[in-house]
């Protein structure tokens, strides 16, 4: 029997965190609607994989590991809806749903990784002729993807917490926190762990244009867990560094190429350049599931381009002349040589990354 409350219990007991982006109850997936945080905390219910794919595309849930876990749970919903079909049809329908979910967002490799982990259930159980049994195995796998992500974050926090300054400013970009993962967070997990162990850290959160993940989500979840956070516009980072207010920068990632190039929220590259110019360490915290050994370098990483309205409209109000041309790449790639270290659940990797990443 799967204990569906296990992720929340792990987070409360071992992570000291009350923030979680997804829940599973009575064979349905519930997502905390991140589009309307911090003002409204609304949980939306999902019962079909098509609805889950749309939720990922529309960013009800976002952040690479959270996208992967949501996709895995969406594939459990697919299994439920096709369980009465004969095995061959069951598998065909399930694979069609997997293809649809994979199209939801292109950059976060955790999505592909999680769906491949789910697909592996079929190849690992070639003799299984009972769809009911497969449904249970798929559900078990999805929950293990979720709880392993929390375990990974706790370990990333443990390793990375030691790299944080004993006191001072730590700047982060976007939201690589509990809301972007199965819980606890990668970059914010490192900060959570450092603070829990007595370090006196003041977090500077970039607001993160255009979607304001920093202002709306990072500020919200850090305040909720009682962590000292100060919000700034993205373009303030160089200035804050020049005034000696920032001792380290730490971000998450959507995909790390085999050479260590890091795709993350647009603006991360500028931040890494500013950190280098001020001789400040620039850390990337990510689980192994974010490392893509099949992508040789950042040049090959698909970068999602989203609709221009995300830039021309702020909170429903147009702020740009009608008809202006807009470019809205929502991720960028930071070359590996600007990265001081990558913090994973297996430990800390320093440049040159190529040999280390393949271990
Ligand atoms: O567009 P988003 O909000 O999905 O982008 C999220 C990020 O860029 C995060 O930094 C990244 O996914 C790492 S989350 C642990």
Short mmCIF file of C-alpha atoms and ligand atoms in Angstrom, two decimals:
data_model
loop_
_atom_site.label_atom_id
_atom_site.label_comp_id
_atom_site.label_asym_id
_atom_site.label_seq_id
_atom_site.Cartn_x
_atom_site.Cartn_y
_atom_site.Cartn_z
CA UNK A 1 0.00 0.00 0.00
CA UNK A 2 1.30 3.44 -0.94
CA UNK A 3 1.12 6.10 1.75
CA UNK A 4 0.03 9.12 -0.30
CA UNK A 5 0.82 11.50 2.55
CA UNK A 6 4.45 10.35 2.76
CA UNK A 7 5.92 13.32 0.78
CA UNK A 8 4.26 15.83 3.11
CA UNK A 9 5.33 13.91 6.20
CA UNK A 10 8.95 13.75 4.94
CA UNK A 11 8.95 17.50 4.35
CA UNK A 12 7.50 18.35 7.73
CA UNK A 13 9.64 15.94 9.72
CA UNK A 14 12.96 16.15 7.88
CA UNK A 15 12.77 19.40 5.93
CA UNK A 16 11.03 21.66 8.44
CA UNK A 17 9.06 22.99 5.53
CA UNK A 18 5.33 23.41 5.10
CA UNK A 19 5.42 24.20 1.38
CA UNK A 20 4.42 21.57 -1.18
CA UNK A 21 3.30 22.13 -4.79
CA UNK A 22 1.26 18.96 -5.38
CA UNK A 23 -0.91 16.49 -3.47
CA UNK A 24 -2.52 13.16 -4.32
CA UNK A 25 -5.90 12.24 -2.84
CA UNK A 26 -8.61 9.73 -3.79
CA UNK A 27 -6.98 8.90 -7.15
CA UNK A 28 -6.71 12.54 -8.19
CA UNK A 29 -3.82 14.99 -8.50
CA UNK A 30 -4.08 18.40 -6.84
CA UNK A 31 -1.79 21.25 -7.91
CA UNK A 32 -1.31 24.48 -6.00
CA UNK A 33 -2.06 27.08 -8.69
CA UNK A 34 1.25 28.97 -8.96
CA UNK A 35 -0.24 31.47 -11.42
CA UNK A 36 -2.18 33.19 -8.66
CA UNK A 37 0.22 32.97 -5.73
CA UNK A 38 0.95 34.73 -3.43
CA UNK A 39 -2.50 36.27 -3.02
CA UNK A 40 -4.64 33.17 -3.42
CA UNK A 41 -3.78 29.62 -2.37
CA UNK A 42 -6.00 27.54 -4.62
CA UNK A 43 -5.66 23.80 -5.21
CA UNK A 44 -6.87 22.59 -8.62
CA UNK A 45 -7.98 19.00 -9.15
CA UNK A 46 -6.78 16.89 -12.11
CA UNK A 47 -8.13 13.53 -13.26
CA UNK A 48 -6.81 13.19 -16.81
CA UNK A 49 -3.35 13.30 -18.42
CA UNK A 50 -4.51 15.84 -21.02
CA UNK A 51 -5.51 18.26 -18.25
CA UNK A 52 -2.15 17.68 -16.58
CA UNK A 53 -0.28 18.46 -19.84
CA UNK A 54 -2.20 21.74 -20.12
CA UNK A 55 -1.46 22.57 -16.48
CA UNK A 56 2.28 22.16 -17.18
CA UNK A 57 2.12 24.28 -20.36
CA UNK A 58 0.10 26.99 -18.59
CA UNK A 59 2.47 26.95 -15.60
CA UNK A 60 -0.04 26.02 -12.92
CA UNK A 61 2.99 23.99 -11.84
CA UNK A 62 6.50 24.93 -12.96
CA UNK A 63 10.14 24.31 -12.08
CA UNK A 64 11.97 21.40 -13.67
CA UNK A 65 11.69 18.70 -10.95
CA UNK A 66 8.07 19.63 -10.15
CA UNK A 67 7.22 19.35 -13.85
CA UNK A 68 8.78 15.86 -13.94
CA UNK A 69 6.89 14.64 -10.85
CA UNK A 70 3.62 16.10 -12.12
CA UNK A 71 4.12 14.36 -15.46
CA UNK A 72 4.73 11.03 -13.67
CA UNK A 73 1.52 11.48 -11.65
CA UNK A 74 -0.28 12.45 -14.87
CA UNK A 75 0.83 9.13 -16.32
CA UNK A 76 -0.79 7.39 -13.33
CA UNK A 77 -4.04 9.18 -14.20
CA UNK A 78 -3.60 7.88 -17.76
CA UNK A 79 -3.21 4.34 -16.43
CA UNK A 80 -6.37 4.71 -14.33
CA UNK A 81 -8.41 5.91 -17.30
CA UNK A 82 -7.33 3.04 -19.57
CA UNK A 83 -7.20 0.21 -17.01
CA UNK A 84 -10.27 -1.60 -18.39
CA UNK A 85 -8.79 -1.96 -21.88
CA UNK A 86 -7.05 -5.14 -23.04
CA UNK A 87 -3.30 -4.95 -22.33
CA UNK A 88 -2.24 -4.09 -25.91
CA UNK A 89 -4.70 -1.20 -26.15
CA UNK A 90 -3.91 -0.10 -22.61
CA UNK A 91 -0.24 0.26 -23.50
CA UNK A 92 -0.98 2.00 -26.81
CA UNK A 93 -3.26 4.60 -25.17
CA UNK A 94 -0.83 5.09 -22.28
CA UNK A 95 2.05 5.75 -24.71
CA UNK A 96 -0.05 8.26 -26.68
CA UNK A 97 -0.71 10.14 -23.43
CA UNK A 98 3.01 10.05 -22.65
CA UNK A 99 3.77 11.65 -26.01
CA UNK A 100 1.25 14.42 -25.29
CA UNK A 101 2.65 15.12 -21.84
CA UNK A 102 6.20 15.26 -23.24
CA UNK A 103 5.14 18.12 -25.52
CA UNK A 104 4.01 20.27 -22.58
CA UNK A 105 7.30 22.18 -22.11
CA UNK A 106 10.59 21.68 -23.96
CA UNK A 107 13.52 22.83 -21.79
CA UNK A 108 13.25 21.00 -18.46
CA UNK A 109 14.85 17.61 -19.09
CA UNK A 110 13.30 16.28 -15.87
CA UNK A 111 10.05 15.89 -17.82
CA UNK A 112 11.65 13.48 -20.30
CA UNK A 113 13.56 11.78 -17.50
CA UNK A 114 10.42 11.17 -15.42
CA UNK A 115 8.34 9.89 -18.35
CA UNK A 116 11.19 7.54 -19.31
CA UNK A 117 11.30 6.25 -15.71
CA UNK A 118 7.56 5.58 -15.96
CA UNK A 119 7.92 3.86 -19.37
CA UNK A 120 10.60 1.61 -17.87
CA UNK A 121 7.91 -0.02 -15.69
CA UNK A 122 6.67 -1.83 -18.82
CA UNK A 123 10.09 -3.10 -19.91
CA UNK A 124 10.93 -4.14 -16.34
CA UNK A 125 7.75 -6.26 -16.13
CA UNK A 126 7.55 -7.98 -19.52
CA UNK A 127 5.52 -10.89 -18.19
CA UNK A 128 2.80 -8.77 -16.61
CA UNK A 129 -0.55 -9.42 -18.26
CA UNK A 130 -2.79 -7.74 -15.70
CA UNK A 131 -3.48 -4.03 -16.28
CA UNK A 132 -4.54 -3.64 -12.64
CA UNK A 133 -1.09 -4.81 -11.55
CA UNK A 134 0.58 -2.40 -13.99
CA UNK A 135 -1.51 0.49 -12.67
CA UNK A 136 -0.23 -0.28 -9.14
CA UNK A 137 3.35 -0.54 -10.37
CA UNK A 138 3.07 2.79 -12.23
CA UNK A 139 1.61 4.48 -9.16
CA UNK A 140 4.41 3.07 -7.03
CA UNK A 141 7.02 4.35 -9.51
CA UNK A 142 5.49 7.84 -9.64
CA UNK A 143 5.56 8.07 -5.85
CA UNK A 144 9.11 6.86 -5.76
CA UNK A 145 10.06 9.59 -8.29
CA UNK A 146 8.43 12.13 -5.95
CA UNK A 147 9.94 10.92 -2.67
CA UNK A 148 13.37 10.41 -4.29
CA UNK A 149 13.26 14.01 -5.43
CA UNK A 150 12.63 15.12 -1.84
CA UNK A 151 15.50 12.86 -0.64
CA UNK A 152 17.73 14.39 -3.35
CA UNK A 153 16.80 17.91 -2.28
CA UNK A 154 17.54 17.16 1.37
CA UNK A 155 20.98 15.85 0.36
CA UNK A 156 21.62 18.80 -1.98
CA UNK A 157 20.74 21.00 0.99
CA UNK A 158 23.15 19.12 3.24
CA UNK A 159 26.06 19.32 0.79
CA UNK A 160 25.35 22.85 -0.40
CA UNK A 161 24.56 24.31 3.01
CA UNK A 162 28.23 23.91 3.91
CA UNK A 163 29.21 26.08 0.91
CA UNK A 164 27.09 29.00 2.05
CA UNK A 165 28.67 31.90 3.94
CA UNK A 166 28.22 31.85 7.74
CA UNK A 167 26.63 35.26 7.44
CA UNK A 168 25.83 37.64 4.61
CA UNK A 169 23.84 37.91 1.42
CA UNK A 170 22.95 35.06 -0.94
CA UNK A 171 21.33 36.03 -4.21
CA UNK A 172 18.96 33.73 -6.08
CA UNK A 173 17.05 33.97 -9.34
CA UNK A 174 13.62 32.60 -10.30
CA UNK A 175 12.17 30.00 -7.93
CA UNK A 176 14.21 26.88 -7.32
CA UNK A 177 12.39 26.12 -4.12
CA UNK A 178 9.80 23.79 -2.68
CA UNK A 179 7.31 25.01 -5.28
CA UNK A 180 9.64 24.03 -8.15
CA UNK A 181 10.36 20.50 -6.87
CA UNK A 182 8.71 17.66 -4.98
CA UNK A 183 9.29 19.88 -1.93
CA UNK A 184 12.17 21.58 -0.04
CA UNK A 185 13.89 22.84 -3.20
CA UNK A 186 17.31 22.80 -4.81
CA UNK A 187 18.82 26.30 -4.54
CA UNK A 188 16.34 27.21 -1.79
CA UNK A 189 16.92 23.79 -0.21
CA UNK A 190 20.58 24.75 0.18
CA UNK A 191 19.52 28.02 1.78
CA UNK A 192 16.95 26.25 4.01
CA UNK A 193 19.59 23.82 5.22
CA UNK A 194 22.18 26.56 5.84
CA UNK A 195 19.69 28.64 7.83
CA UNK A 196 18.51 25.58 9.78
CA UNK A 197 22.13 24.95 10.73
CA UNK A 198 22.50 28.41 12.18
CA UNK A 199 23.94 30.40 9.27
CA UNK A 200 22.76 34.01 9.26
CA UNK A 201 21.81 34.44 5.65
CA UNK A 202 19.90 37.27 4.06
CA UNK A 203 18.43 36.08 0.77
CA UNK A 204 18.22 38.52 -2.12
CA UNK A 205 15.49 37.31 -4.47
CA UNK A 206 15.51 38.61 -8.05
CA UNK A 207 11.93 39.44 -9.00
CA UNK A 208 12.48 37.42 -12.25
CA UNK A 209 10.88 39.10 -15.22
CA UNK A 210 8.59 38.46 -16.95
CA UNK A 211 6.67 35.89 -14.89
CA UNK A 212 7.86 37.14 -11.46
CA UNK A 213 8.69 33.73 -10.01
CA UNK A 214 11.05 35.50 -7.56
CA UNK A 215 8.58 38.13 -6.41
CA UNK A 216 5.54 35.89 -6.28
CA UNK A 217 6.93 32.47 -5.34
CA UNK A 218 10.43 32.68 -3.81
CA UNK A 219 9.47 35.58 -1.56
CA UNK A 220 6.25 33.80 -0.57
CA UNK A 221 7.77 30.44 0.31
CA UNK A 222 10.76 31.89 2.17
CA UNK A 223 8.53 34.16 4.26
CA UNK A 224 6.25 31.18 4.94
CA UNK A 225 9.22 29.24 6.32
CA UNK A 226 10.51 32.27 8.27
CA UNK A 227 13.64 32.90 6.17
CA UNK A 228 15.01 36.44 5.81
CA UNK A 229 14.31 37.55 2.22
CA UNK A 230 14.66 40.86 0.40
CA UNK A 231 13.23 41.39 -3.06
CA UNK A 232 15.07 43.30 -5.79
CA UNK A 233 14.64 43.89 -9.52
CA UNK A 234 16.74 41.59 -11.71
CA UNK A 235 18.92 44.47 -12.89
CA UNK A 236 19.98 45.34 -9.30
CA UNK A 237 22.19 42.26 -8.91
CA UNK A 238 25.42 43.88 -10.22
CA UNK A 239 24.90 46.90 -8.00
CA UNK A 240 24.18 44.80 -4.89
CA UNK A 241 27.35 42.84 -5.57
CA UNK A 242 29.40 46.00 -6.09
CA UNK A 243 28.29 47.21 -2.65
CA UNK A 244 29.51 44.03 -0.97
CA UNK A 245 26.02 42.85 -0.08
CA UNK A 246 26.21 39.50 -1.85
CA UNK A 247 28.61 36.75 -0.78
CA UNK A 248 27.28 33.99 -3.07
CA UNK A 249 24.76 33.44 -5.87
CA UNK A 250 22.83 30.19 -6.19
CA UNK A 251 20.29 29.05 -8.79
CA UNK A 252 18.57 25.87 -9.96
CA UNK A 253 18.58 24.47 -13.48
CA UNK A 254 16.24 23.06 -16.11
CA UNK A 255 18.92 21.13 -17.93
CA UNK A 256 22.66 20.69 -17.50
CA UNK A 257 24.50 19.59 -20.63
CA UNK A 258 27.27 16.99 -20.58
CA UNK A 259 29.94 19.72 -20.59
CA UNK A 260 28.36 21.52 -17.61
CA UNK A 261 26.57 24.32 -19.51
CA UNK A 262 23.49 25.26 -17.50
CA UNK A 263 20.05 26.16 -18.85
CA UNK A 264 17.99 28.12 -16.36
CA UNK A 265 15.52 30.98 -16.18
CA UNK A 266 16.28 33.92 -18.46
CA UNK A 267 18.58 36.31 -16.59
CA UNK A 268 20.72 33.57 -15.04
CA UNK A 269 23.53 34.16 -17.55
CA UNK A 270 23.65 37.90 -16.74
CA UNK A 271 23.78 37.01 -13.06
CA UNK A 272 26.68 34.60 -13.61
CA UNK A 273 28.58 37.30 -15.53
CA UNK A 274 28.01 39.80 -12.74
CA UNK A 275 29.14 37.24 -10.14
CA UNK A 276 32.34 36.56 -12.11
CA UNK A 277 33.05 40.29 -12.47
CA UNK A 278 32.78 40.67 -8.69
CA UNK A 279 34.63 37.46 -7.85
CA UNK A 280 31.56 36.00 -6.13
CA UNK A 281 30.94 32.21 -6.26
CA UNK A 282 28.11 31.19 -8.59
CA UNK A 283 26.54 27.85 -7.61
CA UNK A 284 24.04 25.67 -9.43
CA UNK A 285 21.99 23.25 -7.30
CA UNK A 286 20.23 20.45 -9.17
CA UNK A 287 19.35 16.77 -8.85
CA UNK A 288 21.02 14.21 -11.14
CA UNK A 289 17.71 14.04 -13.05
CA UNK A 290 18.48 17.54 -14.40
CA UNK A 291 21.76 16.39 -15.96
CA UNK A 292 21.33 15.42 -19.59
CA UNK A 293 24.33 13.35 -20.72
CA UNK A 294 22.81 13.09 -24.22
CA UNK A 295 23.10 16.83 -24.80
CA UNK A 296 26.75 17.64 -25.45
CA UNK A 297 26.63 21.38 -24.79
CA UNK A 298 24.25 24.24 -24.11
CA UNK A 299 23.98 25.01 -27.82
CA UNK A 300 21.82 21.89 -28.23
CA UNK A 301 19.41 22.67 -25.39
CA UNK A 302 15.94 23.61 -26.72
CA UNK A 303 15.01 27.00 -25.29
CA UNK A 304 11.32 27.66 -24.85
CA UNK A 305 9.95 30.86 -26.37
CA UNK A 306 6.65 31.95 -24.80
CA UNK A 307 4.01 34.42 -25.89
CA UNK A 308 4.96 38.11 -26.02
CA UNK A 309 2.04 39.09 -23.77
CA UNK A 310 4.04 37.81 -20.81
CA UNK A 311 6.28 40.85 -21.40
CA UNK A 312 3.87 43.43 -22.76
CA UNK A 313 1.23 42.88 -20.05
CA UNK A 314 1.86 43.10 -16.32
CA UNK A 315 -0.92 41.77 -14.07
CA UNK A 316 -3.40 42.10 -16.91
CA UNK A 317 -2.42 45.67 -17.82
CA UNK A 318 -0.71 46.45 -21.12
CA UNK A 319 2.53 48.40 -20.61
CA UNK A 320 3.91 48.46 -24.18
CA UNK A 321 2.69 50.00 -27.43
CA UNK A 322 0.25 47.77 -29.26
CA UNK A 323 1.88 45.75 -32.02
CA UNK A 324 5.47 46.09 -30.77
CA UNK A 325 7.66 43.14 -31.71
CA UNK A 326 8.68 41.08 -28.68
CA UNK A 327 11.14 38.28 -28.05
CA UNK A 328 10.49 36.14 -24.99
CA UNK A 329 13.03 33.32 -24.59
CA UNK A 330 12.24 32.10 -21.07
CA UNK A 331 15.55 30.36 -20.43
CA UNK A 332 19.19 31.12 -21.15
CA UNK A 333 22.38 29.08 -21.07
CA UNK A 334 25.24 29.87 -18.72
CA UNK A 335 28.55 28.53 -20.04
CA UNK A 336 30.19 26.03 -17.69
CA UNK A 337 33.24 28.21 -17.11
CA UNK A 338 31.12 30.75 -15.21
CA UNK A 339 29.89 28.07 -12.79
CA UNK A 340 31.88 27.67 -9.56
CA UNK A 341 30.30 24.31 -8.68
CA UNK A 342 27.27 22.15 -9.33
CA UNK A 343 25.69 20.79 -6.16
CA UNK A 344 23.87 17.46 -6.60
CA UNK A 345 22.58 14.81 -4.21
CA UNK A 346 25.71 12.78 -4.95
CA UNK A 347 28.02 15.61 -3.95
CA UNK A 348 29.68 18.72 -5.31
CA UNK A 349 31.15 18.82 -8.80
CA UNK A 350 33.71 21.47 -9.73
CA UNK A 351 35.06 22.36 -13.18
CA UNK A 352 36.09 20.78 -15.48
CA UNK A 353 32.64 19.18 -15.44
CA UNK A 354 32.84 16.79 -18.41
CA UNK A 355 34.58 13.90 -16.64
CA UNK A 356 32.79 14.47 -13.31
CA UNK A 357 29.30 14.57 -14.84
CA UNK A 358 29.82 11.21 -16.51
CA UNK A 359 30.74 9.46 -13.23
O1 LIG B 1 9.66 28.76 -16.26
P1 LIG B 1 9.86 28.06 -14.94
O2 LIG B 1 9.28 28.82 -13.79
O3 LIG B 1 9.44 26.63 -15.00
O4 LIG B 1 11.43 28.07 -14.74
C1 LIG B 1 11.94 27.48 -13.59
C2 LIG B 1 13.41 27.66 -13.44
O5 LIG B 1 14.07 28.22 -14.28
C3 LIG B 1 14.03 27.01 -12.24
O6 LIG B 1 15.15 27.74 -11.82
C4 LIG B 1 14.48 25.59 -12.60
O7 LIG B 1 13.42 24.87 -13.15
C5 LIG B 1 15.02 24.85 -11.44
S1 LIG B 1 13.78 24.45 -10.28
C6 LIG B 1 14.47 23.56 -9.03
#
